[in-house]
């Protein structure tokens, strides 16, 4: 019989070195007694195992075995070292052993790994730090006072309790202080102590503190904290974690100034209508309650839940928060009254929408009414405030067709009142055209945008959008009856001509649409606003004014409709 002693209960590196040597020496697990620090010395323990032969091949394991062994090592079961030794010994001859879930040893190891992972998850969730003030190198709060609450702690020697208290004061290297003999203090300049330290008491079921300390250093990197457990304590000073002896529950503060605030927050987020006691106890077992400040309020909150639910029912449903912009173009009553229609933008215009109106104002109103009644609008129109229809006189000299309403047009319900519209208005005036001679509208009647915080970013209409709104535009052109149509930009050019055409090549040309009506393409005024070069912007603006003037001159030579 051989004996192997490990430095700590979770000494994975020590176990791996010893197990490799044992397997290389051909020593089976039943000939080895394993123990860790704190375990009783076996009555029939033997000497250390012999060194393996120099030419012995090193053991080989599947890829998942080291991870499994690291978890199993942290389990509290004293037989974990022998269990892993046995698996390592068998893996040299049974390569697929870990895939056999029915094997008793494999099943037991997997169960241990699950228990350790579950314990780590609970530790992440239920560790509660409490602030301890440090004044002039000493803790303001007593740490070693007797615990008035009868809690079944793991007994800890008085020497260890004192070491924890001292460690919390100076944040020294506890492991060395607890295990090494006292050494004369090295002369060094005193460092100012931190103002506070956060201390938590926790009782894990397994030896997980050393492994899980990395989680808390990541989450609470800016705090100086200590986690005290019955078997081990961890201390983070902002740069490194040191480990010391175990502690008592009395070594951690019972509460701190933030306790009341935390309990108030927990009570405020407690939803009595969703109370499920069994599910809550499954996620938060009662054994953790004594270390959770909010647990003091759980019985009261559960008792008050039925009354609070009844009050909620009596108050009725809370009205929904009003949207910043409400789509008013598609009332639900109209949607319900309309039969389901195909959602394709290529659907033909219903015949009743093409019925001529004798009155110009009635024709404009009918166009808007018919657009509101459509139940197959593109989905993005639900975000728009309202459709923006054209404005101007009947039989104008020029009918300007833009792309779509912008942000200001969408809110005000009028076309060309935004920055591009104001620039167009200025150019129109410089071109010698009055507003009484111009009718202005858009190819697409709704504002298409992407909401980004408080801003609404303009989105260009696609071919489907243009196709959907084109029948409305053609009908509008019919009852407006302009001498000449001026298309502003690519979208308007496509909507009027019925196909994609290059604006830059056709600009300032007199063309005919499929119905034989004359139209005159030019750029959209928003194009001028986007030019970064001031010189180019001035040059293009002059050219735009020239286009408007030429269009007006051309229109005056065309017969009135």
CSV table of N, CA and C in Angstrom, one decimal, residues 312-405:
chain,number,residue,atom,x,y,z
A,312,UNK,N,-54.2,45.1,-7.5
A,312,UNK,CA,-53.9,45.3,-8.9
A,312,UNK,C,-55.0,45.0,-9.8
A,313,UNK,N,-55.8,44.0,-9.5
A,313,UNK,CA,-57.0,43.6,-10.3
A,313,UNK,C,-58.0,44.7,-10.2
A,314,UNK,N,-58.2,45.3,-9.0
A,314,UNK,CA,-59.2,46.3,-8.8
A,314,UNK,C,-58.8,47.6,-9.5
A,315,UNK,N,-57.5,47.9,-9.6
A,315,UNK,CA,-57.1,49.1,-10.3
A,315,UNK,C,-57.3,49.0,-11.8
A,316,UNK,N,-57.3,47.8,-12.3
A,316,UNK,CA,-57.5,47.6,-13.7
A,316,UNK,C,-56.1,47.7,-14.5
A,317,UNK,N,-56.2,47.5,-15.7
A,317,UNK,CA,-55.0,47.5,-16.6
A,317,UNK,C,-54.5,48.9,-16.7
A,318,UNK,N,-53.2,49.0,-16.7
A,318,UNK,CA,-52.5,50.3,-16.9
A,318,UNK,C,-52.6,50.7,-18.3
A,319,UNK,N,-53.1,51.9,-18.7
A,319,UNK,CA,-53.2,52.3,-20.1
A,319,UNK,C,-51.8,52.3,-20.7
A,320,UNK,N,-51.7,51.8,-21.9
A,320,UNK,CA,-50.4,51.8,-22.6
A,320,UNK,C,-49.8,53.2,-22.7
A,321,UNK,N,-48.5,53.3,-22.7
A,321,UNK,CA,-47.9,54.5,-22.9
A,321,UNK,C,-48.1,55.0,-24.4
A,322,UNK,N,-48.5,56.2,-24.5
A,322,UNK,CA,-48.8,56.7,-25.8
A,322,UNK,C,-47.5,56.8,-26.6
A,323,UNK,N,-47.6,56.4,-27.9
A,323,UNK,CA,-46.4,56.4,-28.7
A,323,UNK,C,-46.1,57.8,-29.1
A,324,UNK,N,-44.8,58.1,-29.3
A,324,UNK,CA,-44.4,59.4,-29.7
A,324,UNK,C,-45.0,59.8,-31.0
A,325,UNK,N,-45.2,58.9,-31.9
A,325,UNK,CA,-45.9,59.2,-33.1
A,325,UNK,C,-46.9,58.1,-33.3
A,326,UNK,N,-48.1,58.4,-33.6
A,326,UNK,CA,-49.1,57.4,-33.8
A,326,UNK,C,-49.5,57.4,-35.3
A,327,UNK,N,-49.5,56.2,-35.8
A,327,UNK,CA,-49.9,56.1,-37.2
A,327,UNK,C,-51.4,56.3,-37.3
A,328,UNK,N,-51.8,57.4,-38.0
A,328,UNK,CA,-53.3,57.7,-38.1
A,328,UNK,C,-53.8,57.4,-39.5
A,329,UNK,N,-52.9,56.9,-40.4
A,329,UNK,CA,-53.3,56.7,-41.7
A,329,UNK,C,-54.1,55.4,-41.9
A,330,UNK,N,-54.1,54.5,-40.9
A,330,UNK,CA,-54.7,53.2,-41.1
A,330,UNK,C,-55.5,52.9,-39.9
A,331,UNK,N,-56.6,53.5,-39.7
A,331,UNK,CA,-57.4,53.2,-38.5
A,331,UNK,C,-57.9,51.7,-38.5
A,332,UNK,N,-57.9,51.2,-37.3
A,332,UNK,CA,-58.3,49.8,-37.2
A,332,UNK,C,-59.7,49.5,-37.7
A,333,UNK,N,-60.6,50.5,-37.6
A,333,UNK,CA,-61.9,50.2,-38.0
A,333,UNK,C,-62.0,50.1,-39.6
A,334,UNK,N,-61.1,50.9,-40.2
A,334,UNK,CA,-61.1,50.7,-41.7
A,334,UNK,C,-60.4,49.4,-42.1
A,335,UNK,N,-59.4,49.1,-41.3
A,335,UNK,CA,-58.7,47.8,-41.7
A,335,UNK,C,-59.6,46.6,-41.5
A,336,UNK,N,-60.5,46.7,-40.4
A,336,UNK,CA,-61.4,45.6,-40.2
A,336,UNK,C,-62.4,45.5,-41.2
A,337,UNK,N,-62.8,46.7,-41.8
A,337,UNK,CA,-63.9,46.7,-42.8
A,337,UNK,C,-63.5,46.2,-44.2
A,338,UNK,N,-62.2,46.3,-44.4
A,338,UNK,CA,-61.7,46.0,-45.7
A,338,UNK,C,-61.4,44.5,-45.9
A,339,UNK,N,-61.7,43.9,-47.0
A,339,UNK,CA,-61.4,42.5,-47.2
A,339,UNK,C,-59.9,42.4,-47.4
A,340,UNK,N,-59.4,41.2,-47.1
A,340,UNK,CA,-58.0,40.9,-47.2
A,340,UNK,C,-57.6,41.0,-48.6
A,341,UNK,N,-56.5,41.7,-48.8
A,341,UNK,CA,-56.0,41.9,-50.2
A,341,UNK,C,-54.6,41.4,-50.3
A,342,UNK,N,-54.1,41.1,-51.4
A,342,UNK,CA,-52.8,40.6,-51.6
A,342,UNK,C,-51.8,41.7,-51.3
A,343,UNK,N,-50.7,41.3,-50.6
A,343,UNK,CA,-49.8,42.3,-50.1
A,343,UNK,C,-48.8,42.7,-51.2
A,344,UNK,N,-48.8,42.3,-52.4
A,344,UNK,CA,-47.8,42.6,-53.4
A,344,UNK,C,-48.0,44.0,-53.8
A,345,UNK,N,-46.9,44.7,-54.0
A,345,UNK,CA,-46.9,46.1,-54.4
A,345,UNK,C,-47.2,46.2,-55.9
A,346,UNK,N,-47.2,45.0,-56.5
A,346,UNK,CA,-47.6,45.0,-58.0
A,346,UNK,C,-49.1,44.9,-58.2
A,347,UNK,N,-49.9,44.8,-57.1
A,347,UNK,CA,-51.3,44.7,-57.3
A,347,UNK,C,-51.8,45.9,-58.1
A,348,UNK,N,-52.8,45.7,-59.0
A,348,UNK,CA,-53.3,46.8,-59.7
A,348,UNK,C,-54.2,47.7,-58.9
A,349,UNK,N,-54.3,49.0,-59.3
A,349,UNK,CA,-55.1,49.9,-58.6
A,349,UNK,C,-56.6,49.6,-58.7
A,350,UNK,N,-57.3,49.5,-57.6
A,350,UNK,CA,-58.8,49.3,-57.7
A,350,UNK,C,-59.5,50.3,-58.6
A,351,UNK,N,-60.5,49.8,-59.3
A,351,UNK,CA,-61.1,50.6,-60.3
A,351,UNK,C,-61.8,51.8,-59.7
A,352,UNK,N,-62.4,51.7,-58.5
A,352,UNK,CA,-63.1,52.8,-57.9
A,352,UNK,C,-62.2,54.0,-57.6
A,353,UNK,N,-60.9,53.7,-57.4
A,353,UNK,CA,-59.9,54.8,-57.1
A,353,UNK,C,-59.6,55.6,-58.4
A,354,UNK,N,-60.0,55.1,-59.5
A,354,UNK,CA,-59.8,55.9,-60.7
A,354,UNK,C,-61.0,56.7,-61.2
A,355,UNK,N,-62.0,56.7,-60.4
A,355,UNK,CA,-63.2,57.4,-60.7
A,355,UNK,C,-62.9,58.9,-60.7
A,356,UNK,N,-63.2,59.6,-61.8
A,356,UNK,CA,-62.8,61.1,-61.9
A,356,UNK,C,-63.7,61.9,-60.9
A,357,UNK,N,-63.2,63.0,-60.4
A,357,UNK,CA,-63.9,63.9,-59.6
A,357,UNK,C,-64.0,65.2,-60.3
A,358,UNK,N,-65.2,65.8,-60.2
A,358,UNK,CA,-65.4,67.1,-60.9
A,358,UNK,C,-64.7,68.2,-60.1
A,359,UNK,N,-64.7,68.2,-58.8
A,359,UNK,CA,-64.1,69.3,-58.1
A,359,UNK,C,-62.6,68.9,-57.8
A,360,UNK,N,-61.8,69.9,-57.9
A,360,UNK,CA,-60.3,69.7,-57.7
A,360,UNK,C,-60.1,69.4,-56.2
A,361,UNK,N,-60.8,70.2,-55.3
A,361,UNK,CA,-60.6,69.9,-53.9
A,361,UNK,C,-61.1,68.6,-53.5
A,362,UNK,N,-62.3,68.2,-54.1
A,362,UNK,CA,-62.8,66.9,-53.9
A,362,UNK,C,-61.9,65.8,-54.4
A,363,UNK,N,-61.3,66.0,-55.5
A,363,UNK,CA,-60.3,65.0,-56.1
A,363,UNK,C,-59.1,64.8,-55.1
A,364,UNK,N,-58.6,66.0,-54.6
A,364,UNK,CA,-57.5,65.9,-53.6
A,364,UNK,C,-57.9,65.1,-52.4
A,365,UNK,N,-59.1,65.4,-51.9
A,365,UNK,CA,-59.6,64.8,-50.7
A,365,UNK,C,-59.9,63.3,-50.9
A,366,UNK,N,-60.4,63.0,-52.1
A,366,UNK,CA,-60.7,61.6,-52.4
A,366,UNK,C,-59.4,60.8,-52.6
A,367,UNK,N,-58.3,61.4,-53.1
A,367,UNK,CA,-57.1,60.7,-53.2
A,367,UNK,C,-56.5,60.4,-51.8
A,368,UNK,N,-56.6,61.3,-50.9
A,368,UNK,CA,-56.1,61.1,-49.6
A,368,UNK,C,-57.0,60.0,-48.9
A,369,UNK,N,-58.3,60.1,-49.1
A,369,UNK,CA,-59.2,59.2,-48.5
A,369,UNK,C,-59.0,57.8,-49.0
A,370,UNK,N,-58.7,57.7,-50.3
A,370,UNK,CA,-58.5,56.3,-50.9
A,370,UNK,C,-57.2,55.7,-50.4
A,371,UNK,N,-56.2,56.6,-50.2
A,371,UNK,CA,-54.9,56.1,-49.7
A,371,UNK,C,-55.0,55.6,-48.3
A,372,UNK,N,-55.8,56.4,-47.5
A,372,UNK,CA,-56.0,55.9,-46.1
A,372,UNK,C,-56.8,54.6,-46.0
A,373,UNK,N,-57.6,54.4,-47.0
A,373,UNK,CA,-58.4,53.1,-46.9
A,373,UNK,C,-57.7,51.9,-47.4
A,374,UNK,N,-56.5,52.1,-47.9
A,374,UNK,CA,-55.8,50.9,-48.4
A,374,UNK,C,-55.3,50.1,-47.2
A,375,UNK,N,-55.5,48.8,-47.2
A,375,UNK,CA,-55.1,47.9,-46.2
A,375,UNK,C,-53.8,47.1,-46.6
A,376,UNK,N,-53.2,47.5,-47.6
A,376,UNK,CA,-52.0,46.8,-48.1
A,376,UNK,C,-50.8,47.7,-48.2
A,377,UNK,N,-50.8,48.7,-47.4
A,377,UNK,CA,-49.7,49.7,-47.4
A,377,UNK,C,-48.4,48.9,-47.0
A,378,UNK,N,-47.3,49.4,-47.4
A,378,UNK,CA,-46.0,48.8,-47.0
A,378,UNK,C,-45.9,48.8,-45.4
A,379,UNK,N,-45.3,47.8,-44.8
A,379,UNK,CA,-45.3,47.7,-43.4
A,379,UNK,C,-44.6,48.9,-42.7
A,380,UNK,N,-43.7,49.5,-43.3
A,380,UNK,CA,-42.9,50.6,-42.7
A,380,UNK,C,-43.8,51.9,-42.6
A,381,UNK,N,-44.9,52.0,-43.3
A,381,UNK,CA,-45.7,53.2,-43.2
A,381,UNK,C,-46.4,53.3,-41.8
A,382,UNK,N,-46.4,52.2,-41.1
A,382,UNK,CA,-47.0,52.2,-39.7
A,382,UNK,C,-46.2,53.2,-38.8
A,383,UNK,N,-45.0,53.4,-39.1
A,383,UNK,CA,-44.2,54.3,-38.3
A,383,UNK,C,-44.4,55.8,-38.6
A,384,UNK,N,-44.9,56.0,-39.8
A,384,UNK,CA,-45.1,57.4,-40.2
A,384,UNK,C,-46.3,58.1,-39.5
A,385,UNK,N,-46.3,59.4,-39.4
A,385,UNK,CA,-47.3,60.1,-38.7
A,385,UNK,C,-48.6,60.1,-39.5
A,386,UNK,N,-48.4,60.5,-40.8
A,386,UNK,CA,-49.6,60.7,-41.7
A,386,UNK,C,-49.1,60.7,-43.1
A,387,UNK,N,-50.0,60.5,-44.1
A,387,UNK,CA,-49.6,60.7,-45.5
A,387,UNK,C,-49.5,62.2,-45.8
A,388,UNK,N,-48.6,62.5,-46.6
A,388,UNK,CA,-48.4,63.9,-47.0
A,388,UNK,C,-48.8,64.1,-48.4
A,389,UNK,N,-49.9,64.8,-48.7
A,389,UNK,CA,-50.4,64.9,-50.1
A,389,UNK,C,-49.9,66.1,-50.7
A,390,UNK,N,-50.1,66.2,-52.0
A,390,UNK,CA,-49.6,67.4,-52.8
A,390,UNK,C,-50.4,68.7,-52.5
A,391,UNK,N,-49.8,69.8,-52.8
A,391,UNK,CA,-50.4,71.1,-52.6
A,391,UNK,C,-50.1,72.0,-53.7
A,392,UNK,N,-51.1,72.9,-54.1
A,392,UNK,CA,-50.9,73.8,-55.1
A,392,UNK,C,-52.2,74.0,-56.0
A,393,UNK,N,-52.1,74.8,-57.0
A,393,UNK,CA,-53.3,75.1,-57.8
A,393,UNK,C,-53.5,74.0,-58.8
A,394,UNK,N,-54.7,74.0,-59.3
A,394,UNK,CA,-55.0,73.1,-60.5
A,394,UNK,C,-54.5,73.7,-61.8
A,395,UNK,N,-54.1,72.9,-62.7
A,395,UNK,CA,-53.6,73.4,-64.0
A,395,UNK,C,-52.4,74.4,-63.8
A,396,UNK,N,-51.4,74.0,-63.0
A,396,UNK,CA,-50.3,75.0,-62.8
A,396,UNK,C,-49.4,75.0,-64.0
A,397,UNK,N,-48.4,76.0,-63.9
A,397,UNK,CA,-47.4,76.0,-65.0
A,397,UNK,C,-46.5,74.8,-64.8
A,398,UNK,N,-46.1,74.5,-63.6
A,398,UNK,CA,-45.2,73.4,-63.3
A,398,UNK,C,-45.7,72.5,-62.2
A,399,UNK,N,-45.5,71.3,-62.3
A,399,UNK,CA,-45.9,70.3,-61.2
A,399,UNK,C,-44.6,69.6,-60.8
A,400,UNK,N,-44.1,70.0,-59.6
A,400,UNK,CA,-42.9,69.4,-59.1
A,400,UNK,C,-43.2,68.1,-58.3
A,401,UNK,N,-42.4,67.0,-58.7
A,401,UNK,CA,-42.6,65.7,-58.0
A,401,UNK,C,-41.3,65.4,-57.3
A,402,UNK,N,-41.3,65.3,-56.0
A,402,UNK,CA,-40.2,65.0,-55.2
A,402,UNK,C,-40.1,63.5,-54.9
A,403,UNK,N,-39.3,63.2,-53.9
A,403,UNK,CA,-39.1,61.8,-53.5
A,403,UNK,C,-40.2,61.3,-52.5
A,404,UNK,N,-40.1,61.8,-51.3
A,404,UNK,CA,-41.0,61.4,-50.2
A,404,UNK,C,-40.9,62.5,-49.2
A,405,UNK,N,-41.9,62.6,-48.3
A,405,UNK,CA,-41.9,63.6,-47.2
A,405,UNK,C,-40.7,63.3,-46.3
